[in-house]
Amino acid sequence: MKRQLDDVDRAILARLRANAREPLSALAANVGRSRSAVQERLKRLERDGVIAGYTLRSATPRQAAGLQAYFFIRMTGPLCARIAPQIERFPEVQRCVSLAGDIDMALLVDVEDIAALEALRERIARMADIVTVTTAPILSVHFDRR
């Protein structure tokens, strides 16, 4: 049975968003609970799918790859659930979300250079039921709360 998140759960999640490598003892002290209590909460949050994993965020993400962009996709109909597994096969696609409104889907892509961006865009544009792909290269990131 999944429980609702309480203030302590939210505090733990906020601290982990800021630093997923914070030692358990420091995390426990900062949320005012024992180490074992926080460890049990973390297990529950993981089991319930609230925490899906821990990841690395580079301080200099642009050193890892040359270019990030968004692809805004329009389809012939409400096909996101069918198209998303096909999109997932492209390792350059970092994020895929369904949208309401004129745009059906948005992709965040990470590629080496403009030639790779163009090649990926063409492969996606040729997929069945894709009407348009609008490309928006990212010029700069002012902040990222993920």
XYZ file of C-alpha atoms in Angstrom:
146
model
C 0.000 0.000 0.000
C 1.458 3.350 -1.041
C 1.449 6.101 1.542
C 1.111 9.796 0.865
C 4.337 11.781 1.096
C 4.708 13.668 4.346
C 6.932 16.635 5.201
C 9.867 14.379 6.095
C 9.599 12.512 2.767
C 9.488 15.815 0.911
C 12.511 17.087 2.870
C 14.460 13.929 2.025
C 13.576 14.250 -1.658
C 14.557 17.929 -1.707
C 17.953 17.155 -0.159
C 18.543 14.301 -2.613
C 17.645 16.531 -5.562
C 20.299 18.970 -4.371
C 22.884 16.239 -3.693
C 22.049 12.581 -4.332
C 25.404 11.599 -2.801
C 24.745 13.171 0.583
C 25.812 10.673 3.244
C 22.911 8.946 4.959
C 24.004 10.224 8.377
C 24.043 13.838 7.137
C 20.702 13.368 5.388
C 19.202 11.983 8.602
C 20.569 14.846 10.690
C 19.242 17.428 8.222
C 15.706 16.030 8.274
C 15.682 15.403 12.017
C 15.380 11.605 11.944
C 17.622 8.675 12.811
C 19.821 7.095 10.186
C 17.800 3.849 10.281
C 14.490 5.735 9.974
C 15.714 7.615 6.909
C 17.101 4.392 5.427
C 13.668 2.756 5.812
C 11.982 5.774 4.224
C 14.397 5.625 1.295
C 13.611 1.926 0.799
C 9.880 2.707 0.827
C 10.276 5.645 -1.572
C 12.252 3.405 -3.939
C 9.780 0.501 -3.606
C 6.816 2.840 -4.245
C 8.506 4.280 -7.338
C 8.848 7.794 -5.940
C 12.618 7.421 -6.319
C 13.286 5.723 -9.639
C 17.065 5.943 -9.423
C 20.047 8.052 -8.603
C 21.916 9.824 -11.349
C 24.915 11.984 -12.077
C 24.580 15.584 -13.213
C 27.791 16.960 -14.593
C 28.779 20.471 -13.549
C 29.757 21.069 -17.173
C 27.206 19.143 -19.254
C 28.331 20.646 -22.549
C 31.747 19.020 -22.213
C 30.096 15.603 -22.482
C 28.409 16.311 -25.814
C 28.408 19.108 -28.307
C 24.777 20.120 -28.676
C 21.401 19.796 -27.018
C 18.100 20.608 -28.666
C 14.377 20.128 -28.317
C 12.338 18.456 -31.027
C 8.672 19.446 -31.017
C 6.636 16.800 -32.813
C 3.151 16.837 -34.309
C 1.498 13.522 -35.200
C -1.480 12.399 -37.238
C -3.381 11.631 -34.039
C -3.031 10.745 -30.363
C -0.219 8.255 -30.887
C 2.344 9.154 -28.219
C 2.034 5.833 -26.380
C 2.720 3.966 -29.626
C 5.524 6.242 -30.879
C 7.412 6.643 -27.563
C 8.852 3.076 -27.548
C 10.208 3.674 -31.065
C 11.744 6.989 -29.968
C 13.293 5.304 -26.923
C 15.561 3.287 -29.227
C 17.491 6.459 -30.113
C 20.187 6.837 -27.422
C 20.526 10.551 -28.250
C 16.998 11.176 -26.912
C 17.366 12.030 -23.241
C 13.743 12.848 -22.475
C 10.421 12.225 -24.205
C 7.185 13.822 -22.988
C 3.626 13.978 -24.296
C 2.056 17.425 -24.455
C -1.430 18.868 -24.697
C -2.162 21.418 -27.401
C -0.799 21.861 -30.913
C 2.401 19.946 -30.172
C 1.975 16.251 -29.345
C 5.439 15.348 -28.095
C 8.683 17.035 -27.066
C 12.096 15.391 -27.061
C 15.272 16.597 -25.407
C 18.195 15.343 -27.484
C 21.936 15.356 -26.861
C 24.190 14.997 -29.922
C 27.810 15.526 -30.920
C 27.306 18.275 -33.488
C 24.911 19.909 -35.948
C 25.358 17.083 -38.493
C 24.297 14.507 -35.892
C 21.348 16.717 -34.931
C 20.227 16.910 -38.548
C 20.614 13.143 -39.052
C 18.579 12.353 -35.928
C 15.901 14.837 -36.916
C 15.607 13.234 -40.353
C 15.328 9.711 -38.908
C 12.554 10.810 -36.563
C 10.762 12.869 -39.233
C 10.609 9.785 -41.511
C 8.765 7.726 -38.881
C 5.181 6.769 -39.685
C 2.523 9.150 -38.323
C 4.985 12.002 -37.688
C 3.638 15.141 -39.403
C 6.242 17.749 -38.420
C 9.404 18.009 -36.353
C 10.402 21.501 -35.245
C 13.972 21.745 -33.991
C 15.034 24.217 -31.289
C 18.758 24.049 -30.407
C 19.516 25.084 -26.831
C 21.706 28.186 -26.732
C 22.249 28.305 -22.968
C 20.888 26.853 -19.734
C 20.156 29.461 -17.083
C 19.247 26.906 -14.401
C 18.174 23.277 -14.130
C 16.265 22.030 -11.101
C 16.311 18.381 -12.091
